[in-house]
Amino acid sequence: MTNLPLIQKLIHFVQPVFAGLEHWVGDWGLAVILFTVLVRICLIPVSVRQSDLAASQFIFSRKAAELQKSWTGTAEALAEEMAKLMRQQKFNPLALFMNAIIQSPILITVYTIFSQLGPAAHSILVPWVSSIGVPDPSAMIPVAVALTSGLTTMVTLIPGEFMQTGSVKFSFVLITGISLLILWTAPVATALYYGTSSVWGALERKILSRRVRRRILEQLGPEANGEASP
């Protein structure tokens, strides 16, 4: 995967950035955190767009449920109405994952660069690890970051008053498991990027959830949370 042309281009572009940041702050770990913040700042427009799409998805699901409940016509006509509703809400499920899709090659790039640096990438942030270019032999970092990433999923774009508790718990288990799988044997630098991005994402969602709530209430009114259950 690291031999893909896109990854090679990213490595060629990102390596000097990391070198410059490390020269500026004097620590590879701090350089990774600063790099992550820069990436997330560049992705703010994508995050705002995702918040709009999350609102559209929620509105579509509620209106679709109401339509199915009250529909008395044929199944073919219902399918046409559902397609029309989807177009009205500009509902595109894949677009909701745009942020993760964009960051995936960046995460692979960070993994590759620091795997190549190996024992040369020292950092005071994790003093029990000789270098953030190697995995944490104690597994403390991947476990801590995986749990943190899981916990951040509890901060959702859709406000809690509209959400079902079970879906949030499922997200925690799913994301924690996936994160452990990704980070278990990865260099510590990968976990620093992953964890910093997760915390940033949670703060971003907390802010943008107000925008989402306003749009949902504009479209559905106070009854928007009528189907939510504890």
PDB file of N, CA and C in Angstrom, residues 162-217:
ATOM      1  N   PHE A 162     -31.824  13.795  20.013  1.00  0.00           N
ATOM      2  CA  PHE A 162     -32.405  13.121  18.852  1.00  0.00           C
ATOM      3  C   PHE A 162     -31.869  11.699  18.671  1.00  0.00           C
ATOM      4  N   MET A 163     -30.850  11.343  19.480  1.00  0.00           N
ATOM      5  CA  MET A 163     -30.144  10.082  19.256  1.00  0.00           C
ATOM      6  C   MET A 163     -30.673   8.972  20.148  1.00  0.00           C
ATOM      7  N   GLN A 164     -30.497   7.733  19.692  1.00  0.00           N
ATOM      8  CA  GLN A 164     -30.788   6.566  20.508  1.00  0.00           C
ATOM      9  C   GLN A 164     -29.511   6.131  21.222  1.00  0.00           C
ATOM     10  N   THR A 165     -29.613   5.871  22.519  1.00  0.00           N
ATOM     11  CA  THR A 165     -28.439   5.544  23.335  1.00  0.00           C
ATOM     12  C   THR A 165     -27.689   4.326  22.807  1.00  0.00           C
ATOM     13  N   GLY A 166     -28.421   3.336  22.336  1.00  0.00           N
ATOM     14  CA  GLY A 166     -27.799   2.105  21.855  1.00  0.00           C
ATOM     15  C   GLY A 166     -26.838   2.326  20.710  1.00  0.00           C
ATOM     16  N   SER A 167     -27.158   3.254  19.801  1.00  0.00           N
ATOM     17  CA  SER A 167     -26.296   3.512  18.649  1.00  0.00           C
ATOM     18  C   SER A 167     -24.977   4.132  19.078  1.00  0.00           C
ATOM     19  N   VAL A 168     -25.001   4.973  20.125  1.00  0.00           N
ATOM     20  CA  VAL A 168     -23.782   5.599  20.630  1.00  0.00           C
ATOM     21  C   VAL A 168     -22.877   4.547  21.274  1.00  0.00           C
ATOM     22  N   LYS A 169     -23.453   3.639  22.052  1.00  0.00           N
ATOM     23  CA  LYS A 169     -22.670   2.571  22.686  1.00  0.00           C
ATOM     24  C   LYS A 169     -22.037   1.660  21.637  1.00  0.00           C
ATOM     25  N   PHE A 170     -22.795   1.372  20.581  1.00  0.00           N
ATOM     26  CA  PHE A 170     -22.264   0.527  19.504  1.00  0.00           C
ATOM     27  C   PHE A 170     -21.080   1.209  18.832  1.00  0.00           C
ATOM     28  N   SER A 171     -21.192   2.535  18.606  1.00  0.00           N
ATOM     29  CA  SER A 171     -20.100   3.291  17.980  1.00  0.00           C
ATOM     30  C   SER A 171     -18.843   3.237  18.834  1.00  0.00           C
ATOM     31  N   PHE A 172     -19.010   3.335  20.159  1.00  0.00           N
ATOM     32  CA  PHE A 172     -17.859   3.273  21.064  1.00  0.00           C
ATOM     33  C   PHE A 172     -17.123   1.939  20.916  1.00  0.00           C
ATOM     34  N   VAL A 173     -17.860   0.853  20.965  1.00  0.00           N
ATOM     35  CA  VAL A 173     -17.254  -0.481  20.854  1.00  0.00           C
ATOM     36  C   VAL A 173     -16.594  -0.665  19.491  1.00  0.00           C
ATOM     37  N   LEU A 174     -17.293  -0.251  18.431  1.00  0.00           N
ATOM     38  CA  LEU A 174     -16.782  -0.426  17.069  1.00  0.00           C
ATOM     39  C   LEU A 174     -15.499   0.363  16.846  1.00  0.00           C
ATOM     40  N   ILE A 175     -15.520   1.662  17.188  1.00  0.00           N
ATOM     41  CA  ILE A 175     -14.359   2.519  16.941  1.00  0.00           C
ATOM     42  C   ILE A 175     -13.180   2.118  17.821  1.00  0.00           C
ATOM     43  N   THR A 176     -13.443   1.742  19.063  1.00  0.00           N
ATOM     44  CA  THR A 176     -12.355   1.291  19.940  1.00  0.00           C
ATOM     45  C   THR A 176     -11.680   0.050  19.357  1.00  0.00           C
ATOM     46  N   GLY A 177     -12.472  -0.888  18.888  1.00  0.00           N
ATOM     47  CA  GLY A 177     -11.927  -2.112  18.300  1.00  0.00           C
ATOM     48  C   GLY A 177     -11.130  -1.849  17.035  1.00  0.00           C
ATOM     49  N   ILE A 178     -11.680  -1.029  16.135  1.00  0.00           N
ATOM     50  CA  ILE A 178     -10.982  -0.699  14.888  1.00  0.00           C
ATOM     51  C   ILE A 178      -9.682   0.041  15.185  1.00  0.00           C
ATOM     52  N   SER A 179      -9.734   0.977  16.135  1.00  0.00           N
ATOM     53  CA  SER A 179      -8.540   1.754  16.490  1.00  0.00           C
ATOM     54  C   SER A 179      -7.433   0.855  17.031  1.00  0.00           C
ATOM     55  N   LEU A 180      -7.799  -0.085  17.888  1.00  0.00           N
ATOM     56  CA  LEU A 180      -6.799  -1.032  18.407  1.00  0.00           C
ATOM     57  C   LEU A 180      -6.167  -1.839  17.284  1.00  0.00           C
ATOM     58  N   LEU A 181      -6.984  -2.257  16.349  1.00  0.00           N
ATOM     59  CA  LEU A 181      -6.498  -3.045  15.216  1.00  0.00           C
ATOM     60  C   LEU A 181      -5.492  -2.245  14.393  1.00  0.00           C
ATOM     61  N   ILE A 182      -5.776  -0.967  14.185  1.00  0.00           N
ATOM     62  CA  ILE A 182      -4.905  -0.103  13.380  1.00  0.00           C
ATOM     63  C   ILE A 182      -3.603   0.210  14.116  1.00  0.00           C
ATOM     64  N   LEU A 183      -3.693   0.477  15.413  1.00  0.00           N
ATOM     65  CA  LEU A 183      -2.566   1.048  16.151  1.00  0.00           C
ATOM     66  C   LEU A 183      -1.694   0.033  16.887  1.00  0.00           C
ATOM     67  N   TRP A 184      -2.157  -1.198  17.033  1.00  0.00           N
ATOM     68  CA  TRP A 184      -1.476  -2.160  17.900  1.00  0.00           C
ATOM     69  C   TRP A 184       0.001  -2.332  17.564  1.00  0.00           C
ATOM     70  N   THR A 185       0.334  -2.462  16.289  1.00  0.00           N
ATOM     71  CA  THR A 185       1.734  -2.664  15.890  1.00  0.00           C
ATOM     72  C   THR A 185       2.299  -1.460  15.131  1.00  0.00           C
ATOM     73  N   ALA A 186       1.579  -0.343  15.158  1.00  0.00           N
ATOM     74  CA  ALA A 186       2.016   0.847  14.419  1.00  0.00           C
ATOM     75  C   ALA A 186       3.006   1.660  15.247  1.00  0.00           C
ATOM     76  N   PRO A 187       3.853   2.464  14.597  1.00  0.00           N
ATOM     77  CA  PRO A 187       4.724   3.366  15.347  1.00  0.00           C
ATOM     78  C   PRO A 187       3.904   4.296  16.242  1.00  0.00           C
ATOM     79  N   VAL A 188       4.473   4.703  17.350  1.00  0.00           N
ATOM     80  CA  VAL A 188       3.774   5.581  18.291  1.00  0.00           C
ATOM     81  C   VAL A 188       3.330   6.874  17.606  1.00  0.00           C
ATOM     82  N   ALA A 189       4.102   7.348  16.639  1.00  0.00           N
ATOM     83  CA  ALA A 189       3.736   8.572  15.915  1.00  0.00           C
ATOM     84  C   ALA A 189       2.368   8.449  15.257  1.00  0.00           C
ATOM     85  N   THR A 190       2.053   7.264  14.751  1.00  0.00           N
ATOM     86  CA  THR A 190       0.744   7.029  14.137  1.00  0.00           C
ATOM     87  C   THR A 190      -0.362   7.212  15.164  1.00  0.00           C
ATOM     88  N   ALA A 191      -0.137   6.700  16.369  1.00  0.00           N
ATOM     89  CA  ALA A 191      -1.126   6.846  17.441  1.00  0.00           C
ATOM     90  C   ALA A 191      -1.271   8.305  17.868  1.00  0.00           C
ATOM     91  N   LEU A 192      -0.165   9.061  17.876  1.00  0.00           N
ATOM     92  CA  LEU A 192      -0.238  10.481  18.222  1.00  0.00           C
ATOM     93  C   LEU A 192      -1.084  11.240  17.208  1.00  0.00           C
ATOM     94  N   TYR A 193      -0.878  10.942  15.935  1.00  0.00           N
ATOM     95  CA  TYR A 193      -1.702  11.576  14.896  1.00  0.00           C
ATOM     96  C   TYR A 193      -3.161  11.176  15.070  1.00  0.00           C
ATOM     97  N   TYR A 194      -3.393   9.901  15.221  1.00  0.00           N
ATOM     98  CA  TYR A 194      -4.743   9.341  15.319  1.00  0.00           C
ATOM     99  C   TYR A 194      -5.491   9.918  16.523  1.00  0.00           C
ATOM    100  N   GLY A 195      -4.818   9.940  17.672  1.00  0.00           N
ATOM    101  CA  GLY A 195      -5.450  10.436  18.892  1.00  0.00           C
ATOM    102  C   GLY A 195      -5.726  11.925  18.851  1.00  0.00           C
ATOM    103  N   THR A 196      -4.753  12.700  18.361  1.00  0.00           N
ATOM    104  CA  THR A 196      -4.944  14.150  18.252  1.00  0.00           C
ATOM    105  C   THR A 196      -6.092  14.473  17.313  1.00  0.00           C
ATOM    106  N   SER A 197      -6.158  13.764  16.203  1.00  0.00           N
ATOM    107  CA  SER A 197      -7.233  13.975  15.237  1.00  0.00           C
ATOM    108  C   SER A 197      -8.594  13.617  15.839  1.00  0.00           C
ATOM    109  N   SER A 198      -8.644  12.556  16.641  1.00  0.00           N
ATOM    110  CA  SER A 198      -9.899  12.140  17.276  1.00  0.00           C
ATOM    111  C   SER A 198     -10.404  13.196  18.255  1.00  0.00           C
ATOM    112  N   VAL A 199      -9.494  13.737  19.074  1.00  0.00           N
ATOM    113  CA  VAL A 199      -9.882  14.762  20.047  1.00  0.00           C
ATOM    114  C   VAL A 199     -10.329  16.030  19.324  1.00  0.00           C
ATOM    115  N   TRP A 200      -9.588  16.423  18.289  1.00  0.00           N
ATOM    116  CA  TRP A 200      -9.984  17.585  17.485  1.00  0.00           C
ATOM    117  C   TRP A 200     -11.378  17.361  16.901  1.00  0.00           C
ATOM    118  N   GLY A 201     -11.597  16.180  16.362  1.00  0.00           N
ATOM    119  CA  GLY A 201     -12.889  15.869  15.758  1.00  0.00           C
ATOM    120  C   GLY A 201     -14.034  15.984  16.747  1.00  0.00           C
ATOM    121  N   ALA A 202     -13.800  15.543  17.994  1.00  0.00           N
ATOM    122  CA  ALA A 202     -14.843  15.634  19.023  1.00  0.00           C
ATOM    123  C   ALA A 202     -15.174  17.092  19.339  1.00  0.00           C
ATOM    124  N   LEU A 203     -14.141  17.927  19.479  1.00  0.00           N
ATOM    125  CA  LEU A 203     -14.371  19.351  19.736  1.00  0.00           C
ATOM    126  C   LEU A 203     -15.109  20.005  18.575  1.00  0.00           C
ATOM    127  N   GLU A 204     -14.734  19.627  17.374  1.00  0.00           N
ATOM    128  CA  GLU A 204     -15.367  20.153  16.168  1.00  0.00           C
ATOM    129  C   GLU A 204     -16.848  19.766  16.122  1.00  0.00           C
ATOM    130  N   ARG A 205     -17.139  18.499  16.406  1.00  0.00           N
ATOM    131  CA  ARG A 205     -18.531  18.030  16.392  1.00  0.00           C
ATOM    132  C   ARG A 205     -19.363  18.719  17.462  1.00  0.00           C
ATOM    133  N   LYS A 206     -18.751  18.971  18.630  1.00  0.00           N
ATOM    134  CA  LYS A 206     -19.456  19.664  19.706  1.00  0.00           C
ATOM    135  C   LYS A 206     -19.912  21.042  19.245  1.00  0.00           C
ATOM    136  N   ILE A 207     -19.040  21.738  18.535  1.00  0.00           N
ATOM    137  CA  ILE A 207     -19.370  23.078  18.031  1.00  0.00           C
ATOM    138  C   ILE A 207     -20.396  22.999  16.904  1.00  0.00           C
ATOM    139  N   LEU A 208     -20.168  22.095  15.946  1.00  0.00           N
ATOM    140  CA  LEU A 208     -21.034  22.006  14.767  1.00  0.00           C
ATOM    141  C   LEU A 208     -22.399  21.401  15.075  1.00  0.00           C
ATOM    142  N   SER A 209     -22.527  20.699  16.211  1.00  0.00           N
ATOM    143  CA  SER A 209     -23.820  20.092  16.546  1.00  0.00           C
ATOM    144  C   SER A 209     -24.899  21.153  16.747  1.00  0.00           C
ATOM    145  N   ARG A 210     -24.497  22.362  17.140  1.00  0.00           N
ATOM    146  CA  ARG A 210     -25.473  23.451  17.283  1.00  0.00           C
ATOM    147  C   ARG A 210     -26.056  23.821  15.923  1.00  0.00           C
ATOM    148  N   ARG A 211     -25.195  23.847  14.935  1.00  0.00           N
ATOM    149  CA  ARG A 211     -25.631  24.135  13.563  1.00  0.00           C
ATOM    150  C   ARG A 211     -26.584  23.037  13.069  1.00  0.00           C
ATOM    151  N   VAL A 212     -26.230  21.781  13.364  1.00  0.00           N
ATOM    152  CA  VAL A 212     -27.064  20.650  12.949  1.00  0.00           C
ATOM    153  C   VAL A 212     -28.420  20.702  13.648  1.00  0.00           C
ATOM    154  N   ARG A 213     -28.424  20.965  14.947  1.00  0.00           N
ATOM    155  CA  ARG A 213     -29.671  21.031  15.716  1.00  0.00           C
ATOM    156  C   ARG A 213     -30.603  22.098  15.147  1.00  0.00           C
ATOM    157  N   ARG A 214     -30.035  23.255  14.841  1.00  0.00           N
ATOM    158  CA  ARG A 214     -30.842  24.356  14.293  1.00  0.00           C
ATOM    159  C   ARG A 214     -31.495  23.957  12.975  1.00  0.00           C
ATOM    160  N   ARG A 215     -30.726  23.283  12.120  1.00  0.00           N
ATOM    161  CA  ARG A 215     -31.275  22.885  10.820  1.00  0.00           C
ATOM    162  C   ARG A 215     -32.359  21.812  10.973  1.00  0.00           C
ATOM    163  N   ILE A 216     -32.149  20.860  11.879  1.00  0.00           N
ATOM    164  CA  ILE A 216     -33.146  19.808  12.105  1.00  0.00           C
ATOM    165  C   ILE A 216     -34.459  20.404  12.601  1.00  0.00           C
ATOM    166  N   LEU A 217     -34.368  21.329  13.552  1.00  0.00           N
ATOM    167  CA  LEU A 217     -35.577  21.942  14.097  1.00  0.00           C
ATOM    168  C   LEU A 217     -36.287  22.813  13.061  1.00  0.00           C
TER     169      LEU A 217
END
